[in-house]
PDB file of C-alpha atoms in Angstrom:
ATOM      1  CA  UNK A   1      98.755 122.526  89.490  1.00 65.00           C
ATOM      2  CA  UNK A   2      96.801 123.757  86.464  1.00 80.00           C
ATOM      3  CA  UNK A   3      95.694 121.695  83.495  1.00 85.00           C
ATOM      4  CA  UNK A   4      99.026 119.881  83.213  1.00 88.00           C
ATOM      5  CA  UNK A   5      98.884 118.897  86.882  1.00 87.00           C
ATOM      6  CA  UNK A   6      95.325 117.630  86.455  1.00 90.00           C
ATOM      7  CA  UNK A   7      96.438 115.581  83.465  1.00 93.00           C
ATOM      8  CA  UNK A   8      99.402 114.229  85.441  1.00 92.00           C
ATOM      9  CA  UNK A   9      97.172 113.002  88.281  1.00 92.00           C
ATOM     10  CA  UNK A  10      94.660 111.557  85.822  1.00 94.00           C
ATOM     11  CA  UNK A  11      97.414 109.733  83.916  1.00 97.00           C
ATOM     12  CA  UNK A  12      98.904 108.305  87.104  1.00 95.00           C
ATOM     13  CA  UNK A  13      95.533 107.009  88.263  1.00 96.00           C
ATOM     14  CA  UNK A  14      94.970 105.389  84.860  1.00 96.00           C
ATOM     15  CA  UNK A  15      98.351 103.640  84.923  1.00 97.00           C
ATOM     16  CA  UNK A  16      97.920 102.514  88.533  1.00 96.00           C
ATOM     17  CA  UNK A  17      94.473 101.097  87.782  1.00 94.00           C
ATOM     18  CA  UNK A  18      95.649  99.424  84.577  1.00 95.00           C
ATOM     19  CA  UNK A  19      98.371  97.527  86.436  1.00 96.00           C
ATOM     20  CA  UNK A  20      96.285  96.889  89.563  1.00 94.00           C
ATOM     21  CA  UNK A  21      98.422  99.074  91.827  1.00 95.00           C
ATOM     22  CA  UNK A  22      96.980 100.387  95.084  1.00 93.00           C
ATOM     23  CA  UNK A  23      97.040 104.156  95.366  1.00 92.00           C
ATOM     24  CA  UNK A  24      95.916 107.005  97.604  1.00 89.00           C
ATOM     25  CA  UNK A  25      95.820 110.763  97.310  1.00 86.00           C
ATOM     26  CA  UNK A  26      97.781 111.390 100.505  1.00 78.00           C
ATOM     27  CA  UNK A  27      98.369 115.124 100.051  1.00 70.00           C
ATOM     28  CA  UNK A  28      94.661 115.960  99.940  1.00 68.00           C
ATOM     29  CA  UNK A  29      94.821 118.924 102.348  1.00 75.00           C
ATOM     30  CA  UNK A  30      98.524 118.841 103.073  1.00 77.00           C
ATOM     31  CA  UNK A  31      99.619 121.530 100.650  1.00 77.00           C
ATOM     32  CA  UNK A  32      97.739 124.205  98.718  1.00 75.00           C
ATOM     33  CA  UNK A  33      99.499 122.965  95.576  1.00 75.00           C
ATOM     34  CA  UNK A  34      97.742 119.574  95.748  1.00 80.00           C
ATOM     35  CA  UNK A  35      94.560 120.529  97.653  1.00 87.00           C
ATOM     36  CA  UNK A  36      91.717 119.316  95.426  1.00 88.00           C
ATOM     37  CA  UNK A  37      89.275 121.805  96.997  1.00 90.00           C
ATOM     38  CA  UNK A  38      91.240 124.915  96.065  1.00 88.00           C
ATOM     39  CA  UNK A  39      91.782 126.606  92.747  1.00 85.00           C
ATOM     40  CA  UNK A  40      94.633 125.023  90.906  1.00 79.00           C
ATOM     41  CA  UNK A  41      94.901 127.973  88.559  1.00 82.00           C
ATOM     42  CA  UNK A  42      95.209 130.828  91.094  1.00 83.00           C
ATOM     43  CA  UNK A  43      97.669 130.061  93.860  1.00 80.00           C
ATOM     44  CA  UNK A  44      96.596 133.178  95.792  1.00 86.00           C
ATOM     45  CA  UNK A  45      92.961 132.067  95.953  1.00 86.00           C
ATOM     46  CA  UNK A  46      92.636 130.504  99.424  1.00 85.00           C
ATOM     47  CA  UNK A  47      88.909 129.771  99.206  1.00 89.00           C
ATOM     48  CA  UNK A  48      87.582 126.218  99.439  1.00 89.00           C
ATOM     49  CA  UNK A  49      85.565 125.359  96.338  1.00 89.00           C
ATOM     50  CA  UNK A  50      82.780 122.811  95.957  1.00 91.00           C
ATOM     51  CA  UNK A  51      83.922 121.741  92.499  1.00 91.00           C
ATOM     52  CA  UNK A  52      87.342 121.821  90.888  1.00 90.00           C
ATOM     53  CA  UNK A  53      88.811 119.842  87.995  1.00 91.00           C
ATOM     54  CA  UNK A  54      91.187 117.951  90.296  1.00 89.00           C
ATOM     55  CA  UNK A  55      88.394 117.133  92.746  1.00 91.00           C
ATOM     56  CA  UNK A  56      86.265 115.777  89.902  1.00 94.00           C
ATOM     57  CA  UNK A  57      89.163 113.576  88.742  1.00 94.00           C
ATOM     58  CA  UNK A  58      89.530 112.119  92.233  1.00 93.00           C
ATOM     59  CA  UNK A  59      85.792 111.611  92.788  1.00 93.00           C
ATOM     60  CA  UNK A  60      85.492 109.844  89.446  1.00 94.00           C
ATOM     61  CA  UNK A  61      88.499 107.625  90.199  1.00 94.00           C
ATOM     62  CA  UNK A  62      87.229 106.661  93.644  1.00 91.00           C
ATOM     63  CA  UNK A  63      83.766 105.860  92.278  1.00 90.00           C
ATOM     64  CA  UNK A  64      85.245 103.467  89.733  1.00 78.00           C
ATOM     65  CA  UNK A  65      86.944 101.413  92.457  1.00 66.00           C
TER      66      UNK A  65
END
């Protein structure tokens, strides 16, 4: 996903919240591409990480609800 993917998710959440849309992060562990606990810069890294940029975006968004 990388930085552009992180920005994409962050932008979507902002728009959804601005317009009062309901949303969910349904692909949380469905695919390594969208898994917020895995590196989104190294697709071959299969380790589960405590902190990632995408996970921080999601945690922050859920806390603001």
